[in-house]
Backbone as JSON Lines, residues from 0, in Angstrom:
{"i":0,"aa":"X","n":[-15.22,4.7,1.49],"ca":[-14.16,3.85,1.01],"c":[-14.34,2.45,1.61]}
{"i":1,"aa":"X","n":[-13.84,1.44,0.68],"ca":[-14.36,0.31,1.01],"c":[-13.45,-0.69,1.01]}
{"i":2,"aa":"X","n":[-13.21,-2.23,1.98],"ca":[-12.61,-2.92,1.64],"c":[-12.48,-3.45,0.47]}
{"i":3,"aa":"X","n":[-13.81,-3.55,-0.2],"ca":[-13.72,-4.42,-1.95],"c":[-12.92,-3.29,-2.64]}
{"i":4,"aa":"X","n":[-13.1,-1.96,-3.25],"ca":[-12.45,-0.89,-3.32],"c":[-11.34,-1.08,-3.27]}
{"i":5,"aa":"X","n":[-10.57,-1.34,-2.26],"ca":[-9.42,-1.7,-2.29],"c":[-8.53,-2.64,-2.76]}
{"i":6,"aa":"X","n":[-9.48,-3.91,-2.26],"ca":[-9.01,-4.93,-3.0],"c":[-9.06,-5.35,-4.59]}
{"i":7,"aa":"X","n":[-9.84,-4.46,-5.21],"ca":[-10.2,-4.67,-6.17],"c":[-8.85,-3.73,-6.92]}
{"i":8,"aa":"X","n":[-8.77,-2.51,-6.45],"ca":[-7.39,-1.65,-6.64],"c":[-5.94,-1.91,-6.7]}
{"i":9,"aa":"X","n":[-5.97,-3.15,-5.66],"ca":[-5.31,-3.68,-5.95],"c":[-4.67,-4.74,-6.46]}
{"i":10,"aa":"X","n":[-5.91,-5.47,-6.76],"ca":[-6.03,-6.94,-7.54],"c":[-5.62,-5.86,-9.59]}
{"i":11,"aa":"X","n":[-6.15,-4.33,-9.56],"ca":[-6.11,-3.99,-11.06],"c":[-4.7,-3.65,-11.13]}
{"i":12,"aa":"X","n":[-3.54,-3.4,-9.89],"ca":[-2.86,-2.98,-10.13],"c":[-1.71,-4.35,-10.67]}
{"i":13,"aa":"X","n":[-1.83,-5.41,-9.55],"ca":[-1.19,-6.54,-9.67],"c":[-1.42,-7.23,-11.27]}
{"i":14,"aa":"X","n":[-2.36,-7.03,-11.81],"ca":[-3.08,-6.99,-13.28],"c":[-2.07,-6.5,-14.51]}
{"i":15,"aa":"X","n":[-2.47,-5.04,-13.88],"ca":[-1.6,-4.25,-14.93],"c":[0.03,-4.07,-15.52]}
{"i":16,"aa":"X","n":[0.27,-4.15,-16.14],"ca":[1.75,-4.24,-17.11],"c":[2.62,-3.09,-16.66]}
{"i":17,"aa":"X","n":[3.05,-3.43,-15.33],"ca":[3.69,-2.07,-14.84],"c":[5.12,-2.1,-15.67]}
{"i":18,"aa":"X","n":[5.49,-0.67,-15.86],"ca":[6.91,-0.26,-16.57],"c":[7.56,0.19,-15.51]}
{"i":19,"aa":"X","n":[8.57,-0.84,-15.38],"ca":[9.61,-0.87,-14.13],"c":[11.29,-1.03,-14.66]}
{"i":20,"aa":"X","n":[11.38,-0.41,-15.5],"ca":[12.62,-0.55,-16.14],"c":[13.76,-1.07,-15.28]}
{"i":21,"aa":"X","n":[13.99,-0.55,-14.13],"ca":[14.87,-0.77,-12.89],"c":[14.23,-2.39,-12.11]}
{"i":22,"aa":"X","n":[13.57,-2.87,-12.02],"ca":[12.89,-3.77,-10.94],"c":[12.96,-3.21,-9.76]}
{"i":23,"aa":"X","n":[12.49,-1.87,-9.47],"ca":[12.86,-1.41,-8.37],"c":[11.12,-2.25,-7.64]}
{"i":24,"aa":"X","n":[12.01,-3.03,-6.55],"ca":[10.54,-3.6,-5.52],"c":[9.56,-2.6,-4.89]}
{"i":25,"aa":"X","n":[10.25,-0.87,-4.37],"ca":[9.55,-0.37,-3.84],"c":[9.17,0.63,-4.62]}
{"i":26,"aa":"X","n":[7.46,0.45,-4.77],"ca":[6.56,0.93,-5.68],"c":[6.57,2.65,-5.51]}
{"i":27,"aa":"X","n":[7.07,3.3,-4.2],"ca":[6.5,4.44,-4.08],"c":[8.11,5.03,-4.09]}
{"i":28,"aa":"X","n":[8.72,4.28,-4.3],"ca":[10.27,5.24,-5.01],"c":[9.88,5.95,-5.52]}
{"i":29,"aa":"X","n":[10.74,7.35,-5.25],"ca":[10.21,8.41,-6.34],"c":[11.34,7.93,-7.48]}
{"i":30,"aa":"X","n":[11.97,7.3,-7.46],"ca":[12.92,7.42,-9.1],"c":[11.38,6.53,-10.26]}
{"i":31,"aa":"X","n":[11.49,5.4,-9.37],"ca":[10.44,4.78,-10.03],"c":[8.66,5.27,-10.7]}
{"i":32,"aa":"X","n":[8.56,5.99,-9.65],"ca":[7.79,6.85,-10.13],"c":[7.3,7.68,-10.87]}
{"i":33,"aa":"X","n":[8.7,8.16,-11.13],"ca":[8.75,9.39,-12.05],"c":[9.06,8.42,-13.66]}
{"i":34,"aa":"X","n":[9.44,7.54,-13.85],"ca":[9.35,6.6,-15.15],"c":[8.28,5.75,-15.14]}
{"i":35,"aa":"X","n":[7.84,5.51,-14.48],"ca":[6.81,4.48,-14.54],"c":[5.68,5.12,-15.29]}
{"i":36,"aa":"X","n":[4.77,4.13,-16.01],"ca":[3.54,4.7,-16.73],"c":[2.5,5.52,-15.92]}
{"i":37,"aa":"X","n":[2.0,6.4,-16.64],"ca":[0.32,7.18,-15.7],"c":[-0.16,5.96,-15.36]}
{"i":38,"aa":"X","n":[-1.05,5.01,-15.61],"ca":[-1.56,4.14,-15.04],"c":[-1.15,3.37,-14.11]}
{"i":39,"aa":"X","n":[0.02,3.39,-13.81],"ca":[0.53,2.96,-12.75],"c":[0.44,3.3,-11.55]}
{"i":40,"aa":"X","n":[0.85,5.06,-11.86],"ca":[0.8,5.88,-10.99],"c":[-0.33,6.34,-10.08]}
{"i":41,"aa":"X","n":[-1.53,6.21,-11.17],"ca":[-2.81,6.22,-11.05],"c":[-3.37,5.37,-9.72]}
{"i":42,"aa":"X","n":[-2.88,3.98,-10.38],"ca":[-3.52,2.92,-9.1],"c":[-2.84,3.39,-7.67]}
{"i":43,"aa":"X","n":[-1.67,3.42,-7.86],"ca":[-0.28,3.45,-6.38],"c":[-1.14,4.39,-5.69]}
{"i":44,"aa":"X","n":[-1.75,5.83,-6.43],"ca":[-2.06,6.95,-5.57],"c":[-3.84,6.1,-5.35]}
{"i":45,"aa":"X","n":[-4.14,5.69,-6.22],"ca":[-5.64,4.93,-5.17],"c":[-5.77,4.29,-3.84]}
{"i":46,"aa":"X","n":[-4.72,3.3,-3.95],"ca":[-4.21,2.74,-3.19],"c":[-4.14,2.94,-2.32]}
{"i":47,"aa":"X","n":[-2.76,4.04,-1.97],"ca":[-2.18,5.15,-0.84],"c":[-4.15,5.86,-0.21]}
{"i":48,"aa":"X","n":[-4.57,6.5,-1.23],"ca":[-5.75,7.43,-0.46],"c":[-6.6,6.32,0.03]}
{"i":49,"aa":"X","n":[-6.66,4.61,-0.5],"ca":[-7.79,3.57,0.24],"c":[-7.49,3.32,1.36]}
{"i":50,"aa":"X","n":[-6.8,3.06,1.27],"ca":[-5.21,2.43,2.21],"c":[-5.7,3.16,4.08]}
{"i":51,"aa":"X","n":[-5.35,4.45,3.76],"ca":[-5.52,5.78,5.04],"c":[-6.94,5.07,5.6]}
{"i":52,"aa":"X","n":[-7.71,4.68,4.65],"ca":[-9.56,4.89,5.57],"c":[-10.01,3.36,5.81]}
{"i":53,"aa":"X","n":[-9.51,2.61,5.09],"ca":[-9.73,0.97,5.3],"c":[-8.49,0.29,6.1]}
{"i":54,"aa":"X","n":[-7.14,0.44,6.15],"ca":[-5.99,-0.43,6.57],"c":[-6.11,0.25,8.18]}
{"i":55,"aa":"X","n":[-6.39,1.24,8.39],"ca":[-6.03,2.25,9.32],"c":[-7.15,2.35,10.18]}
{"i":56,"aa":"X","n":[-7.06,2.42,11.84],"ca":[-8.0,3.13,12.46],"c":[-7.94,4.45,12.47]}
{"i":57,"aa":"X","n":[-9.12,5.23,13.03],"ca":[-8.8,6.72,13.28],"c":[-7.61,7.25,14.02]}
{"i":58,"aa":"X","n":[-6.9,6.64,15.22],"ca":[-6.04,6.6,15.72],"c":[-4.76,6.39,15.24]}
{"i":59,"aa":"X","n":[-4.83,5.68,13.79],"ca":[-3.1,5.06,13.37],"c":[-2.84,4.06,13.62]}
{"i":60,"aa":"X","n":[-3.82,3.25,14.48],"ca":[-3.55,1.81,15.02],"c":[-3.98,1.18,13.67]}
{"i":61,"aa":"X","n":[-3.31,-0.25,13.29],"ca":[-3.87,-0.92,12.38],"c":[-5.45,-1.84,12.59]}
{"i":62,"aa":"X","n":[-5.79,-1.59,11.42],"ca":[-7.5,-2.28,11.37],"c":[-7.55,-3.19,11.29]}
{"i":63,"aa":"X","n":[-7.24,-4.29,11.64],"ca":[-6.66,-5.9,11.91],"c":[-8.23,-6.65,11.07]}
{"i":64,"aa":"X","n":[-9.13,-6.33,11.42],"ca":[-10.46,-6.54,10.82],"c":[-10.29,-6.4,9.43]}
{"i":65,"aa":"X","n":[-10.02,-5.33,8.51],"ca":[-9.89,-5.18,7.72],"c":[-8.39,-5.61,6.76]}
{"i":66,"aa":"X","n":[-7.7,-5.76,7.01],"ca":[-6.43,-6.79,7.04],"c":[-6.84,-8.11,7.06]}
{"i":67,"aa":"X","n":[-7.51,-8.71,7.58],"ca":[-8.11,-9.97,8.19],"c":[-9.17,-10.21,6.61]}
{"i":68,"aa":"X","n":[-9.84,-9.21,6.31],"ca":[-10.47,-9.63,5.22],"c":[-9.73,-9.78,4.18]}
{"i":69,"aa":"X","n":[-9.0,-8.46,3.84],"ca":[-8.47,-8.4,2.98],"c":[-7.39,-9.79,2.05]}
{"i":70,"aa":"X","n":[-6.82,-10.67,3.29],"ca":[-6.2,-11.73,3.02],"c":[-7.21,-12.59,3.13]}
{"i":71,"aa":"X","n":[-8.31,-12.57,3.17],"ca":[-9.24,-13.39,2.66],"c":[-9.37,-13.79,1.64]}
{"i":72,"aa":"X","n":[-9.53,-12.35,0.18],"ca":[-9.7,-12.12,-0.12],"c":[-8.33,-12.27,-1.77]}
{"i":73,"aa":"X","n":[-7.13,-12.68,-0.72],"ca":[-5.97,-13.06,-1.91],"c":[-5.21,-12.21,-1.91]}
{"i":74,"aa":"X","n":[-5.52,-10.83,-0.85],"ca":[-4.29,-9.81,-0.86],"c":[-3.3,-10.03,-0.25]}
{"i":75,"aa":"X","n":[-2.07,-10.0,0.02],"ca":[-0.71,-10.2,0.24],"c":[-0.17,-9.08,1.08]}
{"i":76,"aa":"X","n":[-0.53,-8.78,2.16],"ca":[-0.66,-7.65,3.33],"c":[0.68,-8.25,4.61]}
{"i":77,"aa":"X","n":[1.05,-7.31,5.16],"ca":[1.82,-7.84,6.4],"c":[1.88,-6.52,7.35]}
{"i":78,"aa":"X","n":[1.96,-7.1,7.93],"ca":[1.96,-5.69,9.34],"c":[3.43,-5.41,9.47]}
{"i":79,"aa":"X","n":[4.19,-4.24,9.48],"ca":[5.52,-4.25,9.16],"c":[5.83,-2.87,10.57]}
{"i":80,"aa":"X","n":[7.31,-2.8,11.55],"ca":[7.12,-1.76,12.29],"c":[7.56,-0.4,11.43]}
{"i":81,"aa":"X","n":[7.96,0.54,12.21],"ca":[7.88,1.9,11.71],"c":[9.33,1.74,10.41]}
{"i":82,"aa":"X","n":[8.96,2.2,9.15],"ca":[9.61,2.06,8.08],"c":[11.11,3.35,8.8]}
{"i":83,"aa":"X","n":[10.18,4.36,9.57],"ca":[11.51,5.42,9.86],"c":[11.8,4.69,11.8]}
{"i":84,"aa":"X","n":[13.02,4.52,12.02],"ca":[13.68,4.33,13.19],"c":[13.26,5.51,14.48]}
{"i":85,"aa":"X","n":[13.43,7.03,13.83],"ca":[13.18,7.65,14.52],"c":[11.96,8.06,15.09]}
{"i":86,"aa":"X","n":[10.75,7.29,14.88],"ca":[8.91,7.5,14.71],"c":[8.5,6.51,15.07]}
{"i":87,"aa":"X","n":[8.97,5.83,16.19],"ca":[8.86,4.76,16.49],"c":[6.66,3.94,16.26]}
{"i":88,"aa":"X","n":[6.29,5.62,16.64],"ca":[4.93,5.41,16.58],"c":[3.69,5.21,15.07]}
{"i":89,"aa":"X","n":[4.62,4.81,14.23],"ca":[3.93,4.73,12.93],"c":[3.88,3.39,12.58]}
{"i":90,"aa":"X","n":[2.45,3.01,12.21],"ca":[1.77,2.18,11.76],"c":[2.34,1.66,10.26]}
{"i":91,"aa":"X","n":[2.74,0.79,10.12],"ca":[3.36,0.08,7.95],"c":[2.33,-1.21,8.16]}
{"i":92,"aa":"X","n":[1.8,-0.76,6.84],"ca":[1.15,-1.78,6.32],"c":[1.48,-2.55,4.99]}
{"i":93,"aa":"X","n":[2.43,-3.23,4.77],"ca":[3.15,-3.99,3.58],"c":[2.25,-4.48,2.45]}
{"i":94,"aa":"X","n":[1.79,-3.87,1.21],"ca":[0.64,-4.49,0.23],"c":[1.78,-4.72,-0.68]}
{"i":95,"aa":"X","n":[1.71,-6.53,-0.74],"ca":[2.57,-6.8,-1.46],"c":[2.22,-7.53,-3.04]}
{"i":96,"aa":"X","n":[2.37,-7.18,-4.33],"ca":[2.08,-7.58,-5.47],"c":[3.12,-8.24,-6.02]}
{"i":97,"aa":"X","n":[3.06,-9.19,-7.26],"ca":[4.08,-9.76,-8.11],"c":[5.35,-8.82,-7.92]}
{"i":98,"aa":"X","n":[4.68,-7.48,-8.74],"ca":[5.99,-6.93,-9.24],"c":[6.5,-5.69,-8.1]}
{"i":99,"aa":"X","n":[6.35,-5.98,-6.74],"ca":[6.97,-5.12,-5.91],"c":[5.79,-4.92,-4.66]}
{"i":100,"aa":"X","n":[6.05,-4.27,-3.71],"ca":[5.25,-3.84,-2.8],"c":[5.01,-2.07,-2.28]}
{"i":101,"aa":"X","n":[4.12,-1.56,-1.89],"ca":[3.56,-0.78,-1.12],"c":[3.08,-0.57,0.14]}
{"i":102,"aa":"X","n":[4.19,0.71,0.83],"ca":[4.17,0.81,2.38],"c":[3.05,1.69,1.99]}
{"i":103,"aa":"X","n":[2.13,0.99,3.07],"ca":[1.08,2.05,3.53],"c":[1.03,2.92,5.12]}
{"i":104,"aa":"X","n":[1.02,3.93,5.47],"ca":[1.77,4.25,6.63],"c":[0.4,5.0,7.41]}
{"i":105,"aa":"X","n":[0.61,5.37,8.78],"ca":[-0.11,6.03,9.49],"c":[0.44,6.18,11.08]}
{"i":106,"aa":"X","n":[0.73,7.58,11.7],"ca":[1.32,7.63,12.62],"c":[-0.2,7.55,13.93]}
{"i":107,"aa":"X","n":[0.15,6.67,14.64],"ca":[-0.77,6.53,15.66],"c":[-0.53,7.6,16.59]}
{"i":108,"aa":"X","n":[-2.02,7.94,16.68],"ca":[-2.66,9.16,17.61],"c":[-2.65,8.78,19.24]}
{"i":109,"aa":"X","n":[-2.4,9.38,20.35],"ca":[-2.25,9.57,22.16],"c":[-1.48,8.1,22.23]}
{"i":110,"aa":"X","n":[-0.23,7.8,21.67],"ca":[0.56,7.04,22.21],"c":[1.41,7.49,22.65]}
């Protein structure tokens, strides 16, 4: 898995004519989900599985290197803290497009 891979995944998704009847911003709502087109769905889950092996170290720590390219590159990324209060130890990675954004998550390992 690759940084271009990714970016490219997500440059097709920002592309594509997503059906968002709601404007719901967060892409991995399940309400949204469940209406939104297959192709939509398609990219979000590319995304999510690129996301784990390029945004992420083995550990859960974020890949700052790869983040670092990636906004090179025109992606719209932010380092965000733990989306849950109670998990204090999880990694958010904010991939943000026109029509909404995607938490990418990973709980960091011997913290």
């Amino acid at each position: 898995m690759s940084i271009d891979a990714l970016a490219q995944t997500i440059n097709d998704l920002d592309a594509h004519d997503i059906y968002n009847p709601d404007d719901e911003s967060n892409l991995l709502n399940g309400e949204f989900l469940s209406v939104t087109d297959d192709r939509t769905r398609q990219l979000i889950e590319q995304i999510i599985e690129l996301s784990k092996d390029v945004l992420f170290k083995p550990d859960g720590s974020p890949n700052r290197r790869a983040i670092t390219a990636l906004r090179q590159r025109g992606i719209n990324l932010s380092e965000a803290g733990s989306p849950y209060p109670n998990d204090p130890y999880e990694t958010c990675v904010l991939i943000k497009i026109e029509e909404g954004y995607i938490q990418a998550t990973s709980v960091q390992l011997g913290v």
